[in-house]
Coordinates of C-alpha atoms and ligand atoms in Angstrom, one line a residue:
M479 CA 131.5 96.4 115.9
E480 CA 127.6 96.2 115.0
A481 CA 127.8 100.1 113.8
Q482 CA 130.5 99.7 111.2
K483 CA 129.1 96.6 109.7
L484 CA 128.3 96.8 106.5
H485 CA 124.1 97.9 106.0
V486 CA 121.6 97.1 103.7
I487 CA 118.1 96.7 103.6
F488 CA 116.6 94.9 100.9
L489 CA 112.8 95.6 100.1
P490 CA 111.3 92.5 97.9
F491 CA 108.0 93.3 96.7
P492 CA 104.5 90.6 97.8
T493 CA 104.4 88.3 95.7
P494 CA 106.0 84.7 95.6
G495 CA 108.3 84.9 92.6
H496 CA 109.7 88.3 94.4
M497 CA 110.1 87.7 98.0
I498 CA 111.0 84.4 98.0
P499 CA 114.8 84.3 96.1
M500 CA 115.1 87.9 97.9
I501 CA 114.7 86.9 101.1
D502 CA 117.3 83.4 100.0
T503 CA 119.9 86.2 98.8
A504 CA 119.0 88.7 101.9
R505 CA 119.6 85.4 104.5
L506 CA 122.9 84.5 102.1
F507 CA 124.4 88.4 102.9
A508 CA 123.8 88.2 106.5
K509 CA 126.0 84.8 106.4
Q510 CA 128.8 86.2 104.9
G511 CA 129.1 88.4 107.4
V512 CA 126.0 91.6 107.0
N513 CA 123.8 93.5 108.4
V514 CA 120.9 93.3 107.2
T515 CA 117.4 94.9 107.8
I516 CA 114.5 93.4 105.5
I517 CA 110.7 95.8 105.1
A518 CA 107.8 93.3 104.8
T519 CA 104.2 93.5 105.8
H520 CA 102.7 91.0 108.6
A521 CA 101.4 88.8 106.5
N522 CA 104.0 88.2 104.2
A523 CA 106.4 88.2 107.1
S524 CA 104.6 85.2 108.3
T525 CA 105.8 83.4 105.1
F526 CA 109.5 83.6 105.9
Q527 CA 109.5 84.8 109.4
K528 CA 110.5 81.3 110.7
S529 CA 114.3 81.3 108.2
I530 CA 114.7 84.6 109.6
D531 CA 114.9 83.3 113.3
T532 CA 116.3 80.4 113.3
D533 CA 119.2 82.2 111.1
F534 CA 119.2 85.4 114.1
N535 CA 120.0 82.2 116.6
S536 CA 122.2 80.5 115.1
G537 CA 124.4 84.5 115.3
Y538 CA 123.5 85.8 112.1
S539 CA 122.7 89.9 112.0
I540 CA 119.1 89.8 109.9
K541 CA 115.4 91.1 110.9
T542 CA 112.6 91.9 109.4
Q543 CA 111.1 95.4 109.9
L544 CA 106.7 95.7 109.7
I545 CA 105.2 97.8 107.9
Q546 CA 101.4 97.9 108.0
F547 CA 99.5 96.7 105.2
P548 CA 96.1 99.8 104.9
S549 CA 94.0 96.9 104.3
A550 CA 90.8 99.1 105.3
Q551 CA 91.9 101.9 102.9
V552 CA 92.4 99.8 100.1
G553 CA 89.4 97.7 101.3
L554 CA 90.5 94.4 101.5
P555 CA 90.2 92.2 104.3
E556 CA 93.4 91.2 107.1
G557 CA 96.5 89.8 105.7
V558 CA 95.4 90.1 102.0
E559 CA 98.3 91.5 101.3
N560 CA 100.7 88.9 98.3
V561 CA 99.7 89.3 94.6
K562 CA 98.6 85.6 94.7
D563 CA 95.8 86.6 96.8
G564 CA 94.6 88.0 94.5
T565 CA 92.0 85.8 92.7
S566 CA 90.1 88.2 90.9
N567 CA 91.3 91.8 88.9
E568 CA 89.4 93.8 91.1
I569 CA 91.5 92.0 94.4
I570 CA 94.9 92.9 92.7
D571 CA 94.2 96.2 91.6
K572 CA 93.5 96.5 95.5
I573 CA 96.5 94.6 96.5
I574 CA 98.9 97.0 94.4
R575 CA 97.0 100.5 94.8
G576 CA 97.8 99.1 98.7
I577 CA 101.8 97.9 97.5
M578 CA 101.8 101.4 96.3
M579 CA 100.8 103.4 99.3
L580 CA 103.7 101.6 101.7
Q581 CA 106.0 104.3 100.0
H582 CA 106.0 106.8 102.7
Q583 CA 106.4 104.1 106.1
I584 CA 109.0 102.7 103.8
D585 CA 110.9 106.0 103.3
I586 CA 110.4 107.1 106.6
M587 CA 111.7 103.5 108.2
L588 CA 115.0 104.1 105.9
H589 CA 115.9 107.8 106.9
D590 CA 115.9 106.3 110.4
L591 CA 117.4 103.3 109.6
Q592 CA 120.3 105.5 107.7
P593 CA 121.4 101.6 106.1
D594 CA 124.9 102.0 103.9
C595 CA 122.2 100.2 101.6
I596 CA 119.5 99.3 99.1
V597 CA 118.2 96.2 97.6
S598 CA 114.7 97.6 95.8
D599 CA 112.6 95.2 93.6
M600 CA 112.7 95.5 90.8
A601 CA 109.2 97.1 91.4
Y602 CA 109.9 99.6 93.2
P603 CA 111.2 102.7 90.5
W604 CA 111.0 105.8 93.1
T605 CA 114.3 103.4 95.7
V606 CA 116.6 105.3 93.5
E607 CA 115.5 109.1 94.7
S608 CA 114.9 106.9 98.4
A609 CA 119.0 105.4 98.5
E610 CA 119.9 109.2 96.3
K611 CA 118.0 111.2 99.3
L612 CA 120.3 108.6 101.6
N613 CA 123.0 109.3 99.3
I614 CA 123.4 104.8 98.9
P615 CA 123.8 102.5 95.9
R616 CA 120.4 101.3 94.9
I617 CA 120.6 97.8 93.8
Y618 CA 118.1 97.3 91.1
F619 CA 117.2 93.5 92.1
Y620 CA 116.0 91.1 89.1
S621 CA 113.5 88.1 90.0
S622 CA 114.5 86.7 86.0
S623 CA 116.7 85.6 83.6
Y624 CA 119.9 87.6 82.2
F625 CA 118.2 86.4 78.3
S626 CA 114.6 87.6 79.0
N627 CA 116.6 91.5 80.8
C628 CA 118.2 91.4 77.7
A629 CA 115.8 89.9 74.8
S630 CA 113.4 93.4 76.8
Y631 CA 116.1 95.4 76.0
F632 CA 116.5 95.4 72.7
V633 CA 112.7 94.6 71.9
R634 CA 111.4 97.2 73.6
K635 CA 114.4 99.4 71.5
Y636 CA 113.8 98.3 68.1
R637 CA 110.3 97.4 68.5
P638 CA 110.8 94.1 65.5
H639 CA 107.2 93.5 66.3
D640 CA 105.6 96.5 64.5
D641 CA 104.5 96.1 60.7
L642 CA 104.1 92.8 61.1
V643 CA 101.1 91.4 58.1
S644 CA 99.7 89.2 61.7
D645 CA 99.6 89.0 64.7
T646 CA 101.2 85.4 65.0
Q647 CA 103.8 86.5 61.8
K648 CA 107.8 86.2 63.0
F649 CA 110.0 87.7 64.5
T650 CA 113.7 87.5 65.0
I651 CA 115.0 89.3 68.7
P652 CA 117.6 91.2 67.2
C653 CA 121.3 92.0 68.7
L654 CA 121.1 88.5 70.6
P655 CA 124.0 85.9 70.9
N656 CA 121.0 82.8 69.0
T657 CA 118.4 82.9 66.2
I658 CA 115.3 84.1 68.6
E659 CA 112.2 84.1 67.5
M660 CA 108.6 85.0 69.0
T661 CA 105.5 86.1 67.6
P662 CA 103.3 89.5 68.4
L663 CA 101.1 87.9 70.4
Q664 CA 104.3 86.1 72.9
L665 CA 104.7 89.4 74.1
A666 CA 103.1 91.4 77.3
D667 CA 100.7 93.7 76.1
W668 CA 102.1 96.5 78.1
I669 CA 104.9 96.2 75.2
R670 CA 103.0 96.4 72.2
V671 CA 99.7 98.1 73.1
K672 CA 99.8 101.5 75.4
T673 CA 97.9 99.7 78.3
S674 CA 97.7 101.3 81.7
A675 CA 100.2 99.7 83.1
T676 CA 102.7 100.8 80.2
G677 CA 104.4 103.4 81.8
L678 CA 104.5 101.3 85.1
F679 CA 106.6 98.9 83.1
V680 CA 108.6 101.9 81.9
D681 CA 109.4 103.7 84.9
M682 CA 110.7 100.1 86.6
Y683 CA 112.8 99.3 83.5
D684 CA 114.3 103.3 83.2
S685 CA 115.2 102.4 87.1
E686 CA 117.4 99.9 86.8
K687 CA 119.3 102.2 84.5
R688 CA 119.9 104.5 87.5
S689 CA 120.7 102.2 90.5
Y690 CA 124.5 101.1 91.2
G691 CA 124.5 97.9 89.5
T692 CA 121.4 95.0 89.0
L693 CA 121.7 91.8 91.6
Y694 CA 120.8 88.5 89.5
N695 CA 119.5 85.5 90.8
S696 CA 121.6 83.7 88.0
F697 CA 124.9 81.7 87.3
H698 CA 128.0 82.4 85.2
E699 CA 127.4 78.6 84.0
L700 CA 124.0 79.6 82.2
E701 CA 124.2 82.8 80.3
S702 CA 127.8 83.4 80.5
D703 CA 127.3 85.1 76.8
Y704 CA 123.8 87.5 78.0
E705 CA 125.5 88.2 80.4
A706 CA 128.1 89.6 78.8
L707 CA 125.8 91.3 76.7
S708 CA 124.1 93.0 80.1
K709 CA 127.6 93.8 80.8
T710 CA 128.7 95.5 77.5
T711 CA 125.9 96.5 75.2
M712 CA 123.3 97.7 77.3
G713 CA 125.7 98.8 80.0
I714 CA 124.2 97.8 83.5
K715 CA 127.0 96.5 86.0
S716 CA 125.6 93.6 87.3
W717 CA 125.9 90.4 90.1
S718 CA 125.3 87.1 89.0
V719 CA 124.6 85.6 92.9
G720 CA 122.8 81.9 92.5
P721 CA 120.8 79.5 92.4
V722 CA 120.3 80.9 95.8
S723 CA 117.4 78.7 97.1
A724 CA 119.9 75.9 97.0
W725 CA 122.7 78.0 97.9
I726 CA 120.8 78.4 101.8
N727 CA 117.7 76.3 101.6
N728 CA 120.5 72.9 101.7
D729 CA 118.4 70.4 104.1
D730 CA 115.2 68.9 104.2
E731 CA 113.9 70.6 106.4
R732 CA 114.0 74.4 104.6
K733 CA 113.7 72.8 101.6
A734 CA 109.8 71.2 102.7
N735 CA 109.4 75.1 104.2
R736 CA 110.5 78.0 102.0
G737 CA 107.8 80.0 100.7
N738 CA 105.2 78.8 102.9
M739 CA 106.0 78.6 106.8
E740 CA 102.8 76.2 107.6
M741 CA 104.0 73.3 105.2
N742 CA 104.9 70.6 107.6
I743 CA 106.3 68.2 106.2
G744 CA 107.8 65.6 108.0
K745 CA 109.5 62.5 106.8
D746 CA 106.6 60.7 107.0
S747 CA 103.9 62.4 105.0
E748 CA 102.2 61.1 102.0
L749 CA 103.2 62.5 99.4
L750 CA 107.3 61.6 100.6
N751 CA 105.5 57.5 101.2
W752 CA 104.2 58.3 97.8
L753 CA 106.7 59.6 96.0
N754 CA 109.2 57.1 98.1
S755 CA 107.5 54.0 96.3
K756 CA 108.4 56.2 92.6
P757 CA 111.8 54.4 90.3
N758 CA 113.9 56.5 90.3
D759 CA 113.3 59.5 87.8
S760 CA 110.1 57.6 87.1
V761 CA 107.0 61.2 88.0
I762 CA 106.7 64.3 86.2
Y763 CA 105.8 67.0 88.4
V764 CA 103.4 69.5 87.0
C765 CA 103.3 73.6 88.4
F766 CA 102.6 76.8 87.3
G767 CA 103.8 78.5 89.2
S768 CA 103.1 81.1 92.7
L769 CA 99.5 82.9 90.6
T770 CA 98.6 81.0 87.5
R771 CA 95.1 80.0 87.7
L772 CA 94.5 77.8 84.7
S773 CA 91.1 77.7 83.2
H774 CA 88.1 74.8 83.2
K775 CA 88.4 74.0 79.9
Q776 CA 92.2 73.8 80.4
I777 CA 92.4 71.7 83.4
V778 CA 90.5 69.1 81.9
E779 CA 93.0 68.8 78.5
L780 CA 95.6 68.6 81.4
A781 CA 94.3 66.7 83.5
Y782 CA 93.2 64.2 81.1
G783 CA 96.8 64.5 79.4
L784 CA 98.4 63.7 82.3
E785 CA 96.5 60.5 83.0
N786 CA 97.0 59.3 78.8
S787 CA 100.7 59.6 79.4
G788 CA 101.0 57.6 81.2
S789 CA 103.8 58.6 83.4
N790 CA 103.5 59.1 87.1
F791 CA 102.7 62.8 87.8
I792 CA 102.5 65.5 90.9
L793 CA 99.6 68.2 90.2
V794 CA 99.6 71.5 92.1
V795 CA 96.1 73.1 91.1
K796 CA 95.7 76.1 93.0
G797 CA 91.6 76.6 91.2
G798 CA 88.1 75.5 93.2
E799 CA 88.4 72.5 90.7
D800 CA 85.4 69.9 91.9
F801 CA 86.6 67.5 89.6
L802 CA 89.7 67.2 89.8
H803 CA 88.5 65.0 93.4
D804 CA 87.2 62.6 90.8
I805 CA 91.0 62.5 88.8
E806 CA 92.3 62.5 92.1
K807 CA 90.7 59.6 93.0
R808 CA 91.2 57.9 89.6
V809 CA 95.0 58.4 90.5
K810 CA 95.1 56.9 93.7
E811 CA 93.5 53.9 93.0
S812 CA 95.4 53.6 90.5
K813 CA 99.1 55.1 92.2
K814 CA 99.9 57.0 89.0
G815 CA 99.3 60.6 90.3
Y816 CA 99.1 62.8 92.4
V817 CA 96.6 66.0 93.3
I818 CA 98.5 68.6 95.4
W819 CA 96.0 71.8 96.1
N820 CA 97.6 75.6 96.6
W821 CA 100.9 74.9 98.2
A822 CA 103.3 72.4 96.8
P823 CA 107.0 71.9 98.7
Q824 CA 108.1 72.3 95.4
L825 CA 111.7 72.7 96.4
L826 CA 111.6 68.7 98.4
I827 CA 110.0 67.1 95.3
L828 CA 112.8 68.7 92.9
D829 CA 115.1 66.9 94.4
H830 CA 113.4 63.6 95.4
P831 CA 115.4 61.5 93.5
A832 CA 111.8 59.6 92.2
T833 CA 111.2 63.3 89.9
G834 CA 112.4 62.6 86.8
G835 CA 110.9 66.4 84.8
I836 CA 108.5 69.3 84.8
V837 CA 106.0 71.1 83.3
T838 CA 106.5 74.3 83.8
H839 CA 105.6 77.9 83.2
C840 CA 108.3 79.3 82.7
G841 CA 108.8 81.5 85.6
W842 CA 112.8 82.1 86.6
N843 CA 112.8 80.1 90.2
S844 CA 110.8 76.9 89.3
I845 CA 113.6 77.2 86.5
L846 CA 116.7 77.5 88.5
E847 CA 115.2 75.1 91.0
S848 CA 114.6 72.0 88.6
L849 CA 118.0 73.0 86.9
N850 CA 119.6 72.6 90.2
A851 CA 117.9 69.1 90.9
G852 CA 118.9 68.4 86.8
L853 CA 116.0 67.9 85.8
P854 CA 114.4 68.5 82.2
M855 CA 110.9 70.7 81.3
I856 CA 108.4 70.9 79.4
T857 CA 107.7 74.8 78.6
W858 CA 104.4 76.6 78.9
P859 CA 104.7 79.6 79.0
M860 CA 101.9 82.0 80.4
F861 CA 102.4 86.0 80.7
A862 CA 105.5 88.3 81.8
E863 CA 108.7 87.3 81.0
Q864 CA 107.8 83.8 80.4
F865 CA 107.9 83.7 77.1
Y866 CA 111.4 85.1 77.0
N867 CA 112.5 82.1 79.9
E868 CA 110.9 79.4 77.3
K869 CA 113.0 80.0 74.2
L870 CA 116.8 80.7 76.3
L871 CA 115.3 76.4 77.9
V872 CA 114.8 75.7 74.5
D873 CA 116.4 77.1 71.6
A874 CA 120.0 78.4 73.3
L875 CA 119.8 76.3 75.8
K876 CA 118.7 73.2 74.6
I877 CA 116.5 71.5 77.3
G878 CA 113.6 72.2 76.9
V879 CA 109.9 70.9 75.5
S880 CA 107.7 73.5 74.3
V881 CA 103.7 72.8 74.7
G882 CA 103.7 75.1 72.5
S883 CA 101.9 78.3 74.4
K884 CA 100.4 80.7 71.5
V885 CA 99.2 84.0 74.0
N886 CA 101.2 85.6 76.6
K887 CA 97.9 87.2 79.1
F888 CA 97.4 87.0 82.6
W889 CA 95.8 83.7 83.9
L890 CA 92.4 86.2 85.8
N891 CA 92.4 88.2 81.7
V892 CA 92.1 84.4 79.9
V893 CA 89.7 83.6 82.9
E894 CA 87.2 86.5 83.5
E895 CA 87.6 88.5 80.2
K896 CA 88.0 85.1 77.3
A897 CA 91.3 87.5 76.7
P898 CA 88.9 89.6 74.8
G899 CA 91.8 92.9 74.0
L900 CA 93.3 90.2 71.8
N901 CA 90.7 89.1 69.9
I902 CA 91.1 85.3 71.2
V903 CA 88.7 83.5 72.6
E904 CA 89.7 80.4 75.1
E905 CA 89.6 78.3 72.7
E906 CA 93.0 79.2 71.2
V907 CA 95.1 79.4 74.2
V908 CA 93.9 76.0 75.7
V909 CA 96.6 73.5 74.9
K910 CA 95.0 70.3 73.6
R911 CA 95.8 66.9 75.9
E912 CA 97.6 65.1 72.7
E913 CA 99.9 67.5 73.1
I914 CA 100.6 67.3 76.7
V915 CA 100.8 63.5 75.8
K916 CA 103.6 64.3 72.7
A917 CA 105.6 66.8 75.4
V918 CA 105.9 64.2 77.6
E919 CA 106.5 61.2 76.3
I920 CA 109.5 63.0 74.7
L921 CA 110.7 64.0 78.3
M922 CA 110.4 60.4 80.3
G923 CA 110.5 58.2 77.4
S924 CA 114.0 57.0 76.4
G925 CA 114.0 58.4 73.1
Q926 CA 117.5 60.4 71.8
E927 CA 115.5 63.5 72.1
G928 CA 114.8 63.2 76.0
E929 CA 118.1 61.2 76.8
T930 CA 120.5 64.5 75.2
M931 CA 118.4 66.3 77.3
R932 CA 118.4 64.9 80.8
M933 CA 122.4 65.0 80.0
R934 CA 122.4 68.5 79.3
A935 CA 120.0 69.3 82.1
K936 CA 123.0 67.1 84.6
K937 CA 125.5 69.2 83.6
F938 CA 124.1 72.4 84.3
A939 CA 122.6 70.9 88.1
D940 CA 126.9 69.7 88.7
A941 CA 127.7 73.7 86.9
A942 CA 124.6 75.1 89.5
K943 CA 127.0 73.1 93.0
R944 CA 130.3 74.3 92.0
T945 CA 129.2 78.0 91.5
V946 CA 127.5 78.1 94.8
E947 CA 130.5 76.4 96.5
E948 CA 133.7 78.0 97.8
G949 CA 135.8 80.0 94.6
G950 CA 133.2 79.6 92.4
H951 CA 131.4 82.0 90.0
S952 CA 128.3 82.5 91.8
F953 CA 130.4 82.4 95.9
N954 CA 133.2 85.7 94.2
N955 CA 130.5 87.8 92.6
L956 CA 128.3 87.6 96.7
I957 CA 131.9 87.9 97.9
Q958 CA 132.4 90.6 95.7
L959 CA 130.1 92.8 96.0
I960 CA 129.9 93.3 99.8
D961 CA 133.2 94.0 99.0
E962 CA 132.7 96.4 97.1
L963 CA 129.8 98.1 99.4
K964 CA 131.9 98.1 102.4
S965 CA 134.3 99.7 100.2
L966 CA 132.0 102.3 99.4
K967 CA 129.9 102.6 102.9
I968 CA 134.5 103.8 104.3
V969 CA 134.8 106.7 100.7
R970 CA 130.7 108.2 102.5
E971 CA 132.3 108.0 105.8
H972 CA 135.2 109.8 105.1
E973 CA 133.8 112.1 102.4
K974 CA 131.1 112.7 105.8
I975 CA 134.5 113.6 107.9
R976 CA 135.8 115.3 106.3
L977 CA 132.3 117.9 105.2
D978 CA 131.5 117.8 109.1
N979 CA 135.4 119.2 110.3
Ligands
LIG109 N1 106.4 77.8 94.2 C1 105.8 76.5 95.5 N2 105.1 75.6 95.4 C2 104.2 75.7 94.5 C3 104.0 77.2 94.1 C4 105.5 77.9 93.9 O1 107.2 76.5 96.7 O2 102.7 75.2 95.0 C5 107.2 78.3 94.5 C6 108.3 77.7 93.5 O3 109.3 77.0 94.8 C7 109.0 79.5 93.1 C8 107.8 80.1 93.6 O4 107.3 79.2 94.2 O5 110.1 79.7 94.3 C9 107.5 80.6 92.6 O6 108.5 81.9 91.9 P1 108.5 81.7 89.7 O7 109.0 82.4 89.7 O8 108.5 80.4 89.3 O9 106.6 81.4 89.3 P2 105.9 82.6 89.7 O10 105.1 82.7 91.1 O11 106.7 84.1 89.9 O12 104.7 83.0 88.6

């Protein structure tokens, strides 16, 4: 029986925003009876292994195959294997180099395991060839929105940002169903000018076209126009099976531990007690994802902005910002705020009835998780495709208030170099406390604008819940994809028998 089962390999890229949704998706496949193997290095596997063991012990066919991160070869201490561990550009470069060196080990493992399909993170373009060698489909796992993939495609194709008089002049992204305006400064630098990363990204995006299709952690009801656009104009087959996080992590323990197995949040933890003491929809949760650390100046503005807004808030900080201890002490006394250092149990917080909104960097996972909880958002994109996601929230879906973030810049480049490549000093990147107060007032206040956004967000939350139920779009897409892969397996096996004879 086991040998006949569809065997799918999942190959996550080690950064939480890519790994978390892929592990959740792998677990969904296993729950539909697929034999699932996840390939990961030791330290990365330790962040999700408990959930795999629980699934396995419940009778699902899912396991992790470990590979060795080349720590010594790249000059990193043991256990530093994830992009989120990079506290400087130098360390991140070494981590990326180590990840790239895994290709050989992975190819050997794929050859030994002889799977029926590879679901590969977008960041591994070489898995197209790996799949070709095994004569199996390669599925491109895109860990962001249809909207961002379409927007980025048309920006790369038509380059509407070229030949403008300044970097702050607006251009319209061609071919999209909504009128979406951006400035060149909001695009990733590798698109605007040729950088050392340009070739890598071009290879990544090109590999999508050479794949069997693309898997999205999104859902039809959220961005159907862009889903259609990607299938027709861009001509890429795709399946949206999200929101995967809410689908699979449906009890409090799973929610608390998702993404970090060390959390162990009990029912009477300090954080939960604090949240339980707050009225419904009164807390704003402020988190910039798993990678971004704010510059000192920015975090000062943010902390004072939140305090001045008068709203209850939870602030997640990733750096060792000493001055924040004073603010933490003060807001603890007034009971207005709660500071979380390093890693927050995000799903648990977003789903708590006291939480009424989020300040987000527009990472796609955070957006989906907020939407699933019916929360409107204050949008504060930082880098990569986050500026496109902001446009989806603010201009297309109208469930976001922008703080007016102007420059697409990886956090380390803002902090380390003061953004020299773009002739921008940190001063200009900083969002001022008054702007933060204004956005919080709109989102959390009783005005019409906030009210309407809350209603819209709640509708998306209802749709998000229905889409993963039996008969819903995402549910059906998952079943359809698995059936399709099973048919391909049968065809391949018949072909093999024919050739053997
Ligand atoms: N996350 C979390 N706690 C944190 C920071 C992040 O649980 O303190 C999770 C968050 O729920 C999401 C993922 O990490 O699932 C971050 O992905 P996202 O796409 O939002 O942003 P990225 O980290 O890739 O910038």
